PDB file of C-alpha atoms in Angstrom:
ATOM      1  CA  UNK U   1     -70.755  66.493  31.336  1.00 40.00           C
ATOM      2  CA  UNK U   2     -72.889  63.754  30.509  1.00 40.00           C
ATOM      3  CA  UNK U   3     -72.788  61.483  27.231  1.00 41.00           C
ATOM      4  CA  UNK U   4     -75.257  59.741  25.900  1.00 43.00           C
ATOM      5  CA  UNK U   5     -75.413  56.613  24.327  1.00 38.00           C
ATOM      6  CA  UNK U   6     -75.555  57.265  20.950  1.00 38.00           C
ATOM      7  CA  UNK U   7     -72.838  59.542  21.239  1.00 38.00           C
ATOM      8  CA  UNK U   8     -70.714  56.977  23.453  1.00 34.00           C
ATOM      9  CA  UNK U   9     -71.477  54.294  20.906  1.00 36.00           C
ATOM     10  CA  UNK U  10     -70.375  56.646  17.892  1.00 41.00           C
ATOM     11  CA  UNK U  11     -67.341  57.866  19.531  1.00 38.00           C
ATOM     12  CA  UNK U  12     -66.346  54.452  20.428  1.00 39.00           C
ATOM     13  CA  UNK U  13     -66.731  53.059  16.937  1.00 38.00           C
ATOM     14  CA  UNK U  14     -64.906  56.230  16.048  1.00 35.00           C
ATOM     15  CA  UNK U  15     -61.871  54.999  17.977  1.00 39.00           C
ATOM     16  CA  UNK U  16     -62.427  51.599  16.934  1.00 35.00           C
ATOM     17  CA  UNK U  17     -61.985  52.587  13.257  1.00 37.00           C
ATOM     18  CA  UNK U  18     -58.935  54.660  13.939  1.00 37.00           C
ATOM     19  CA  UNK U  19     -56.950  52.245  15.214  1.00 37.00           C
ATOM     20  CA  UNK U  20     -57.710  50.237  12.710  1.00 35.00           C
ATOM     21  CA  UNK U  21     -57.027  52.391  10.485  1.00 33.00           C
ATOM     22  CA  UNK U  22     -53.804  52.970  12.174  1.00 36.00           C
ATOM     23  CA  UNK U  23     -52.918  49.375  12.397  1.00 37.00           C
ATOM     24  CA  UNK U  24     -53.693  48.867   8.882  1.00 33.00           C
ATOM     25  CA  UNK U  25     -51.312  51.803   7.874  1.00 31.00           C
ATOM     26  CA  UNK U  26     -48.719  50.212   9.931  1.00 31.00           C
ATOM     27  CA  UNK U  27     -48.602  46.904   8.920  1.00 31.00           C
ATOM     28  CA  UNK U  28     -48.717  47.917   4.890  1.00 31.00           C
ATOM     29  CA  UNK U  29     -45.480  50.420   5.910  1.00 31.00           C
ATOM     30  CA  UNK U  30     -44.083  47.237   7.342  1.00 33.00           C
ATOM     31  CA  UNK U  31     -44.566  45.272   4.198  1.00 32.00           C
ATOM     32  CA  UNK U  32     -43.301  47.739   1.601  1.00 33.00           C
ATOM     33  CA  UNK U  33     -40.276  48.160   4.347  1.00 36.00           C
ATOM     34  CA  UNK U  34     -39.777  44.366   4.348  1.00 36.00           C
ATOM     35  CA  UNK U  35     -39.970  43.913   0.510  1.00 40.00           C
ATOM     36  CA  UNK U  36     -37.858  47.115  -0.770  1.00 45.00           C
ATOM     37  CA  UNK U  37     -36.268  48.971   1.622  1.00 52.00           C
ATOM     38  CA  UNK U  38     -34.742  46.419   4.057  1.00 70.00           C
ATOM     39  CA  UNK U  39     -30.603  46.611   4.141  1.00 93.00           C
ATOM     40  CA  UNK U  40     -28.995  43.752   2.282  1.00 97.00           C
ATOM     41  CA  UNK U  41     -26.484  41.757   3.838  1.00 95.00           C
ATOM     42  CA  UNK U  42     -25.207  40.404   0.778  1.00 98.00           C
ATOM     43  CA  UNK U  43     -24.798  40.543  -2.583  1.00 98.00           C
ATOM     44  CA  UNK U  44     -24.569  37.687  -5.490  1.00 98.00           C
ATOM     45  CA  UNK U  45     -23.175  38.220  -8.702  1.00 98.00           C
ATOM     46  CA  UNK U  46     -24.094  36.251 -12.380  1.00 98.00           C
ATOM     47  CA  UNK U  47     -21.317  36.110 -15.208  1.00 98.00           C
ATOM     48  CA  UNK U  48     -23.008  35.972 -18.595  1.00 97.00           C
ATOM     49  CA  UNK U  49     -21.680  34.588 -21.950  1.00 97.00           C
ATOM     50  CA  UNK U  50     -18.295  34.801 -23.236  1.00 96.00           C
ATOM     51  CA  UNK U  51     -16.819  35.160 -19.356  1.00 95.00           C
ATOM     52  CA  UNK U  52     -16.488  33.735 -15.948  1.00 95.00           C
ATOM     53  CA  UNK U  53     -16.658  34.738 -12.204  1.00 95.00           C
ATOM     54  CA  UNK U  54     -13.889  36.722 -12.739  1.00 95.00           C
ATOM     55  CA  UNK U  55     -15.537  39.176 -14.811  1.00 96.00           C
ATOM     56  CA  UNK U  56     -16.725  41.257 -11.385  1.00 98.00           C
ATOM     57  CA  UNK U  57     -13.373  41.690 -10.093  1.00 97.00           C
ATOM     58  CA  UNK U  58     -13.644  45.371 -10.439  1.00 97.00           C
ATOM     59  CA  UNK U  59     -16.755  45.592  -9.078  1.00 98.00           C
ATOM     60  CA  UNK U  60     -16.109  43.203  -6.103  1.00 98.00           C
ATOM     61  CA  UNK U  61     -13.600  44.983  -3.547  1.00 98.00           C
ATOM     62  CA  UNK U  62     -15.359  47.823  -3.907  1.00 98.00           C
ATOM     63  CA  UNK U  63     -18.730  46.075  -2.220  1.00 98.00           C
ATOM     64  CA  UNK U  64     -16.450  44.547   0.126  1.00 98.00           C
ATOM     65  CA  UNK U  65     -15.211  47.896   1.082  1.00 97.00           C
ATOM     66  CA  UNK U  66     -18.644  48.892   2.123  1.00 96.00           C
ATOM     67  CA  UNK U  67     -19.312  45.772   4.450  1.00 96.00           C
ATOM     68  CA  UNK U  68     -20.893  43.956   2.037  1.00 97.00           C
ATOM     69  CA  UNK U  69     -20.585  39.857   1.705  1.00 98.00           C
ATOM     70  CA  UNK U  70     -20.052  39.212  -2.234  1.00 98.00           C
ATOM     71  CA  UNK U  71     -19.995  35.761  -3.792  1.00 98.00           C
ATOM     72  CA  UNK U  72     -19.613  35.904  -7.524  1.00 98.00           C
ATOM     73  CA  UNK U  73     -21.385  32.339  -8.857  1.00 98.00           C
ATOM     74  CA  UNK U  74     -19.350  30.493 -11.243  1.00 96.00           C
ATOM     75  CA  UNK U  75     -22.114  29.548 -14.070  1.00 95.00           C
ATOM     76  CA  UNK U  76     -21.636  26.555 -15.801  1.00 97.00           C
ATOM     77  CA  UNK U  77     -23.172  27.921 -19.157  1.00 97.00           C
ATOM     78  CA  UNK U  78     -24.672  24.378 -19.827  1.00 97.00           C
ATOM     79  CA  UNK U  79     -28.644  24.417 -19.777  1.00 98.00           C
ATOM     80  CA  UNK U  80     -31.305  27.269 -18.111  1.00 98.00           C
ATOM     81  CA  UNK U  81     -32.314  24.805 -15.447  1.00 98.00           C
ATOM     82  CA  UNK U  82     -28.877  23.768 -14.467  1.00 98.00           C
ATOM     83  CA  UNK U  83     -27.211  27.877 -14.138  1.00 98.00           C
ATOM     84  CA  UNK U  84     -30.297  28.653 -12.196  1.00 98.00           C
ATOM     85  CA  UNK U  85     -29.769  25.807  -9.723  1.00 98.00           C
ATOM     86  CA  UNK U  86     -26.022  27.265  -9.635  1.00 98.00           C
ATOM     87  CA  UNK U  87     -27.096  30.485  -8.517  1.00 98.00           C
ATOM     88  CA  UNK U  88     -29.920  29.168  -6.244  1.00 98.00           C
ATOM     89  CA  UNK U  89     -27.243  26.848  -4.401  1.00 98.00           C
ATOM     90  CA  UNK U  90     -25.348  30.135  -3.470  1.00 98.00           C
ATOM     91  CA  UNK U  91     -28.207  32.445  -2.622  1.00 98.00           C
ATOM     92  CA  UNK U  92     -29.485  29.396  -0.123  1.00 98.00           C
ATOM     93  CA  UNK U  93     -26.012  29.886   1.912  1.00 97.00           C
ATOM     94  CA  UNK U  94     -26.780  33.738   2.442  1.00 98.00           C
ATOM     95  CA  UNK U  95     -28.273  34.967   5.454  1.00 96.00           C
ATOM     96  CA  UNK U  96     -30.575  38.082   5.268  1.00 96.00           C
ATOM     97  CA  UNK U  97     -31.690  40.358   2.469  1.00 97.00           C
ATOM     98  CA  UNK U  98     -29.871  39.971  -0.555  1.00 98.00           C
ATOM     99  CA  UNK U  99     -29.112  41.780  -3.722  1.00 98.00           C
ATOM    100  CA  UNK U 100     -29.092  39.477  -7.043  1.00 98.00           C
ATOM    101  CA  UNK U 101     -26.941  41.260  -9.639  1.00 98.00           C
ATOM    102  CA  UNK U 102     -26.873  39.827 -12.794  1.00 98.00           C
ATOM    103  CA  UNK U 103     -24.380  40.349 -16.539  1.00 98.00           C
ATOM    104  CA  UNK U 104     -25.662  39.840 -19.904  1.00 98.00           C
ATOM    105  CA  UNK U 105     -26.860  36.450 -20.418  1.00 98.00           C
ATOM    106  CA  UNK U 106     -27.282  36.186 -16.692  1.00 98.00           C
ATOM    107  CA  UNK U 107     -30.344  38.508 -16.744  1.00 98.00           C
ATOM    108  CA  UNK U 108     -32.186  35.216 -17.798  1.00 98.00           C
ATOM    109  CA  UNK U 109     -30.643  33.653 -14.291  1.00 98.00           C
ATOM    110  CA  UNK U 110     -31.491  37.124 -11.941  1.00 98.00           C
ATOM    111  CA  UNK U 111     -35.196  37.100 -13.553  1.00 98.00           C
ATOM    112  CA  UNK U 112     -35.974  33.230 -12.832  1.00 98.00           C
ATOM    113  CA  UNK U 113     -33.765  32.777  -9.348  1.00 98.00           C
ATOM    114  CA  UNK U 114     -34.689  36.110  -8.107  1.00 98.00           C
ATOM    115  CA  UNK U 115     -37.970  34.792  -6.671  1.00 98.00           C
ATOM    116  CA  UNK U 116     -35.922  33.453  -4.029  1.00 98.00           C
ATOM    117  CA  UNK U 117     -37.230  34.002  -1.000  1.00 97.00           C
ATOM    118  CA  UNK U 118     -33.120  35.577   0.707  1.00 97.00           C
ATOM    119  CA  UNK U 119     -33.447  38.038  -2.526  1.00 98.00           C
ATOM    120  CA  UNK U 120     -34.155  41.543  -1.902  1.00 98.00           C
ATOM    121  CA  UNK U 121     -33.568  43.709  -4.773  1.00 98.00           C
ATOM    122  CA  UNK U 122     -32.404  42.655  -8.606  1.00 98.00           C
ATOM    123  CA  UNK U 123     -29.975  44.484 -10.844  1.00 98.00           C
ATOM    124  CA  UNK U 124     -29.470  44.052 -14.077  1.00 98.00           C
ATOM    125  CA  UNK U 125     -25.676  45.163 -15.951  1.00 98.00           C
ATOM    126  CA  UNK U 126     -26.511  45.205 -19.440  1.00 98.00           C
ATOM    127  CA  UNK U 127     -28.332  41.949 -18.870  1.00 98.00           C
ATOM    128  CA  UNK U 128     -31.223  40.183 -20.434  1.00 98.00           C
ATOM    129  CA  UNK U 129     -34.713  40.653 -18.617  1.00 98.00           C
ATOM    130  CA  UNK U 130     -37.796  38.484 -20.532  1.00 97.00           C
ATOM    131  CA  UNK U 131     -41.001  37.951 -18.936  1.00 98.00           C
ATOM    132  CA  UNK U 132     -42.166  34.759 -17.537  1.00 98.00           C
ATOM    133  CA  UNK U 133     -42.272  32.152 -20.697  1.00 97.00           C
ATOM    134  CA  UNK U 134     -41.014  34.791 -23.073  1.00 97.00           C
ATOM    135  CA  UNK U 135     -39.083  34.194 -26.109  1.00 97.00           C
ATOM    136  CA  UNK U 136     -36.008  36.226 -25.760  1.00 97.00           C
ATOM    137  CA  UNK U 137     -34.703  35.738 -29.515  1.00 95.00           C
ATOM    138  CA  UNK U 138     -38.048  36.809 -30.589  1.00 97.00           C
ATOM    139  CA  UNK U 139     -38.177  39.896 -28.566  1.00 97.00           C
ATOM    140  CA  UNK U 140     -34.745  40.419 -29.404  1.00 97.00           C
ATOM    141  CA  UNK U 141     -34.837  40.256 -33.329  1.00 96.00           C
ATOM    142  CA  UNK U 142     -37.510  43.285 -32.958  1.00 97.00           C
ATOM    143  CA  UNK U 143     -34.420  45.792 -32.234  1.00 97.00           C
ATOM    144  CA  UNK U 144     -31.378  45.606 -34.455  1.00 96.00           C
ATOM    145  CA  UNK U 145     -28.810  42.724 -34.378  1.00 95.00           C
ATOM    146  CA  UNK U 146     -25.670  43.132 -32.173  1.00 95.00           C
ATOM    147  CA  UNK U 147     -22.592  43.021 -34.308  1.00 97.00           C
ATOM    148  CA  UNK U 148     -21.010  40.215 -31.774  1.00 97.00           C
ATOM    149  CA  UNK U 149     -23.575  37.822 -32.645  1.00 94.00           C
ATOM    150  CA  UNK U 150     -22.044  37.309 -36.065  1.00 96.00           C
ATOM    151  CA  UNK U 151     -19.153  36.555 -34.252  1.00 97.00           C
ATOM    152  CA  UNK U 152     -19.996  33.250 -32.539  1.00 97.00           C
ATOM    153  CA  UNK U 153     -18.134  30.325 -33.265  1.00 97.00           C
ATOM    154  CA  UNK U 154     -19.701  26.303 -32.880  1.00 97.00           C
ATOM    155  CA  UNK U 155     -17.157  24.001 -32.180  1.00 95.00           C
ATOM    156  CA  UNK U 156     -19.858  21.209 -32.520  1.00 94.00           C
ATOM    157  CA  UNK U 157     -22.169  21.937 -29.529  1.00 95.00           C
ATOM    158  CA  UNK U 158     -20.326  24.955 -27.632  1.00 97.00           C
ATOM    159  CA  UNK U 159     -20.534  28.187 -28.761  1.00 97.00           C
ATOM    160  CA  UNK U 160     -17.731  31.097 -27.779  1.00 97.00           C
ATOM    161  CA  UNK U 161     -16.998  34.426 -29.404  1.00 98.00           C
ATOM    162  CA  UNK U 162     -14.073  34.427 -31.860  1.00 97.00           C
ATOM    163  CA  UNK U 163     -11.397  36.953 -30.663  1.00 97.00           C
ATOM    164  CA  UNK U 164     -11.661  39.863 -33.080  1.00 97.00           C
ATOM    165  CA  UNK U 165     -15.491  39.992 -32.185  1.00 97.00           C
ATOM    166  CA  UNK U 166     -14.530  39.632 -28.536  1.00 97.00           C
ATOM    167  CA  UNK U 167     -12.202  42.371 -28.662  1.00 97.00           C
ATOM    168  CA  UNK U 168     -14.380  45.023 -30.917  1.00 97.00           C
ATOM    169  CA  UNK U 169     -18.212  44.271 -29.819  1.00 97.00           C
ATOM    170  CA  UNK U 170     -17.533  42.992 -26.455  1.00 97.00           C
ATOM    171  CA  UNK U 171     -14.780  44.075 -24.559  1.00 98.00           C
ATOM    172  CA  UNK U 172     -13.933  47.420 -27.242  1.00 97.00           C
ATOM    173  CA  UNK U 173     -13.732  50.310 -23.972  1.00 97.00           C
ATOM    174  CA  UNK U 174     -11.259  48.251 -22.116  1.00 97.00           C
ATOM    175  CA  UNK U 175      -7.671  48.477 -22.708  1.00 97.00           C
ATOM    176  CA  UNK U 176      -5.813  46.053 -25.163  1.00 96.00           C
ATOM    177  CA  UNK U 177      -4.265  44.365 -22.466  1.00 96.00           C
ATOM    178  CA  UNK U 178      -7.113  44.023 -19.743  1.00 96.00           C
ATOM    179  CA  UNK U 179      -9.366  42.825 -22.530  1.00 97.00           C
ATOM    180  CA  UNK U 180      -6.594  40.019 -23.557  1.00 97.00           C
ATOM    181  CA  UNK U 181      -7.144  38.492 -20.395  1.00 96.00           C
ATOM    182  CA  UNK U 182     -10.660  38.395 -20.118  1.00 96.00           C
ATOM    183  CA  UNK U 183     -10.471  36.801 -23.513  1.00 97.00           C
ATOM    184  CA  UNK U 184      -8.103  34.296 -21.937  1.00 96.00           C
ATOM    185  CA  UNK U 185     -10.689  33.356 -19.366  1.00 95.00           C
ATOM    186  CA  UNK U 186     -13.648  32.811 -22.037  1.00 95.00           C
ATOM    187  CA  UNK U 187     -15.916  29.752 -20.660  1.00 93.00           C
ATOM    188  CA  UNK U 188     -17.596  28.093 -23.882  1.00 96.00           C
ATOM    189  CA  UNK U 189     -21.472  27.674 -23.581  1.00 97.00           C
ATOM    190  CA  UNK U 190     -23.427  25.062 -24.550  1.00 97.00           C
ATOM    191  CA  UNK U 191     -25.822  25.236 -27.516  1.00 96.00           C
ATOM    192  CA  UNK U 192     -29.137  24.140 -25.279  1.00 97.00           C
ATOM    193  CA  UNK U 193     -28.391  27.311 -22.744  1.00 97.00           C
ATOM    194  CA  UNK U 194     -29.626  29.970 -25.488  1.00 95.00           C
ATOM    195  CA  UNK U 195     -32.970  28.037 -25.821  1.00 94.00           C
ATOM    196  CA  UNK U 196     -34.094  28.514 -22.017  1.00 96.00           C
ATOM    197  CA  UNK U 197     -37.115  30.255 -20.768  1.00 97.00           C
ATOM    198  CA  UNK U 198     -37.309  31.460 -17.683  1.00 98.00           C
ATOM    199  CA  UNK U 199     -40.597  30.298 -15.708  1.00 98.00           C
ATOM    200  CA  UNK U 200     -40.785  33.151 -13.726  1.00 97.00           C
ATOM    201  CA  UNK U 201     -40.021  37.015 -13.495  1.00 98.00           C
ATOM    202  CA  UNK U 202     -38.927  38.120 -10.568  1.00 98.00           C
ATOM    203  CA  UNK U 203     -38.526  41.338 -11.617  1.00 98.00           C
ATOM    204  CA  UNK U 204     -42.432  41.419 -11.608  1.00 97.00           C
ATOM    205  CA  UNK U 205     -42.437  41.259  -7.389  1.00 97.00           C
ATOM    206  CA  UNK U 206     -39.273  42.887  -6.272  1.00 97.00           C
ATOM    207  CA  UNK U 207     -37.354  46.135  -6.716  1.00 98.00           C
ATOM    208  CA  UNK U 208     -35.230  46.274  -9.746  1.00 98.00           C
ATOM    209  CA  UNK U 209     -32.053  48.280 -11.058  1.00 98.00           C
ATOM    210  CA  UNK U 210     -30.892  48.818 -14.618  1.00 98.00           C
ATOM    211  CA  UNK U 211     -27.571  49.485 -15.894  1.00 98.00           C
ATOM    212  CA  UNK U 212     -27.612  50.053 -20.307  1.00 98.00           C
ATOM    213  CA  UNK U 213     -24.853  50.239 -21.834  1.00 98.00           C
ATOM    214  CA  UNK U 214     -24.970  52.691 -24.568  1.00 98.00           C
ATOM    215  CA  UNK U 215     -22.041  51.366 -26.569  1.00 98.00           C
ATOM    216  CA  UNK U 216     -23.000  47.746 -26.747  1.00 98.00           C
ATOM    217  CA  UNK U 217     -22.577  45.918 -29.399  1.00 98.00           C
ATOM    218  CA  UNK U 218     -23.485  42.327 -27.694  1.00 98.00           C
ATOM    219  CA  UNK U 219     -26.922  43.581 -26.444  1.00 98.00           C
ATOM    220  CA  UNK U 220     -28.542  46.367 -28.651  1.00 98.00           C
ATOM    221  CA  UNK U 221     -29.087  49.646 -26.264  1.00 98.00           C
ATOM    222  CA  UNK U 222     -32.283  50.334 -26.727  1.00 98.00           C
ATOM    223  CA  UNK U 223     -33.475  46.743 -26.488  1.00 98.00           C
ATOM    224  CA  UNK U 224     -31.509  47.272 -22.915  1.00 98.00           C
ATOM    225  CA  UNK U 225     -33.908  50.477 -22.593  1.00 98.00           C
ATOM    226  CA  UNK U 226     -37.084  48.544 -23.680  1.00 98.00           C
ATOM    227  CA  UNK U 227     -36.355  45.860 -20.782  1.00 98.00           C
ATOM    228  CA  UNK U 228     -35.673  48.502 -18.014  1.00 98.00           C
ATOM    229  CA  UNK U 229     -38.419  50.483 -18.961  1.00 98.00           C
ATOM    230  CA  UNK U 230     -40.802  47.767 -19.025  1.00 97.00           C
ATOM    231  CA  UNK U 231     -39.995  46.533 -15.388  1.00 97.00           C
ATOM    232  CA  UNK U 232     -40.202  49.549 -14.106  1.00 97.00           C
ATOM    233  CA  UNK U 233     -36.397  49.743 -12.757  1.00 98.00           C
ATOM    234  CA  UNK U 234     -34.305  52.578 -11.726  1.00 98.00           C
ATOM    235  CA  UNK U 235     -32.065  53.009 -14.464  1.00 98.00           C
ATOM    236  CA  UNK U 236     -28.897  54.543 -15.105  1.00 98.00           C
ATOM    237  CA  UNK U 237     -27.014  54.634 -18.357  1.00 98.00           C
ATOM    238  CA  UNK U 238     -23.104  54.489 -18.945  1.00 98.00           C
ATOM    239  CA  UNK U 239     -21.161  55.337 -22.061  1.00 98.00           C
ATOM    240  CA  UNK U 240     -19.813  51.608 -22.084  1.00 98.00           C
ATOM    241  CA  UNK U 241     -19.107  48.676 -23.820  1.00 98.00           C
ATOM    242  CA  UNK U 242     -21.028  45.488 -23.089  1.00 98.00           C
ATOM    243  CA  UNK U 243     -18.746  45.370 -20.367  1.00 98.00           C
ATOM    244  CA  UNK U 244     -19.526  48.233 -18.336  1.00 98.00           C
ATOM    245  CA  UNK U 245     -18.639  45.925 -14.395  1.00 98.00           C
ATOM    246  CA  UNK U 246     -14.843  46.117 -15.625  1.00 98.00           C
ATOM    247  CA  UNK U 247     -15.095  49.433 -17.761  1.00 98.00           C
ATOM    248  CA  UNK U 248     -17.161  51.368 -15.218  1.00 98.00           C
ATOM    249  CA  UNK U 249     -16.861  49.212 -12.087  1.00 98.00           C
ATOM    250  CA  UNK U 250     -17.475  52.496  -9.506  1.00 98.00           C
ATOM    251  CA  UNK U 251     -20.936  53.264 -11.244  1.00 98.00           C
ATOM    252  CA  UNK U 252     -22.055  49.722 -10.738  1.00 98.00           C
ATOM    253  CA  UNK U 253     -20.936  48.796  -7.613  1.00 98.00           C
ATOM    254  CA  UNK U 254     -23.008  52.435  -6.750  1.00 98.00           C
ATOM    255  CA  UNK U 255     -26.147  50.782  -8.472  1.00 98.00           C
ATOM    256  CA  UNK U 256     -25.695  47.790  -6.360  1.00 98.00           C
ATOM    257  CA  UNK U 257     -25.191  49.654  -3.322  1.00 98.00           C
ATOM    258  CA  UNK U 258     -28.455  51.292  -3.678  1.00 97.00           C
ATOM    259  CA  UNK U 259     -30.158  48.337  -4.293  1.00 98.00           C
ATOM    260  CA  UNK U 260     -28.523  47.020  -1.086  1.00 97.00           C
ATOM    261  CA  UNK U 261     -30.500  50.045   0.641  1.00 94.00           C
ATOM    262  CA  UNK U 262     -27.606  52.295   0.448  1.00 73.00           C
ATOM    263  CA  UNK U 263     -25.463  50.459   3.233  1.00 50.00           C
ATOM    264  CA  UNK U 264     -22.555  51.406   4.277  1.00 43.00           C
TER     265      UNK U 264
END
């Protein structure tokens, strides 16, 4: 069989084009796997207002039992830059892909610190999820006011949630004894913290997951749904108060495990 020059050149060009296309597809697939498919080895958890790192105490052992390295950040609750810096220091110590999860106000920290190169996925638990530079207060004002906001008490520059509002509007579905323990470890926040705005929106570039609390009296559930929808997050809804991480720890741990790539 003989092949003329034109046929040979055409066949060679087709082979080169096919190889290039295959290479491009492999490269794209590899990039996608790196961005969203890598199994995380670590989970970094961040607490919000009216709480401390122990608010993740029910979720942590469930994640550790699946072989994950877990760290709960002690958010200083002073200013947004200082809170983000505390989370970044913990992220710096992680080796390999890391899920960054935040509850309530800590969604601000997840949104900003989530651009860290170690972060492979973001998890928001009844959390704020602003866009870059967005005034969260103005966004929240478009939805019904959450009852808990009326229970904030200021002592000079420091704010906290009053006892009645804490037990009813923050931790309303916890057993009374458990809610009182959570109240006992409530940490005051500085007023300046609420004025901070994120410079980045990590959810625009990283896989995101959101747990909506349908009975929430601290962040309006429809506001949560709006933020989750805007980021295109994989979303679950829990019949829960604001503290689903304590009243529904198995479901929250499951969502974090999913974000980690189904580890274990």
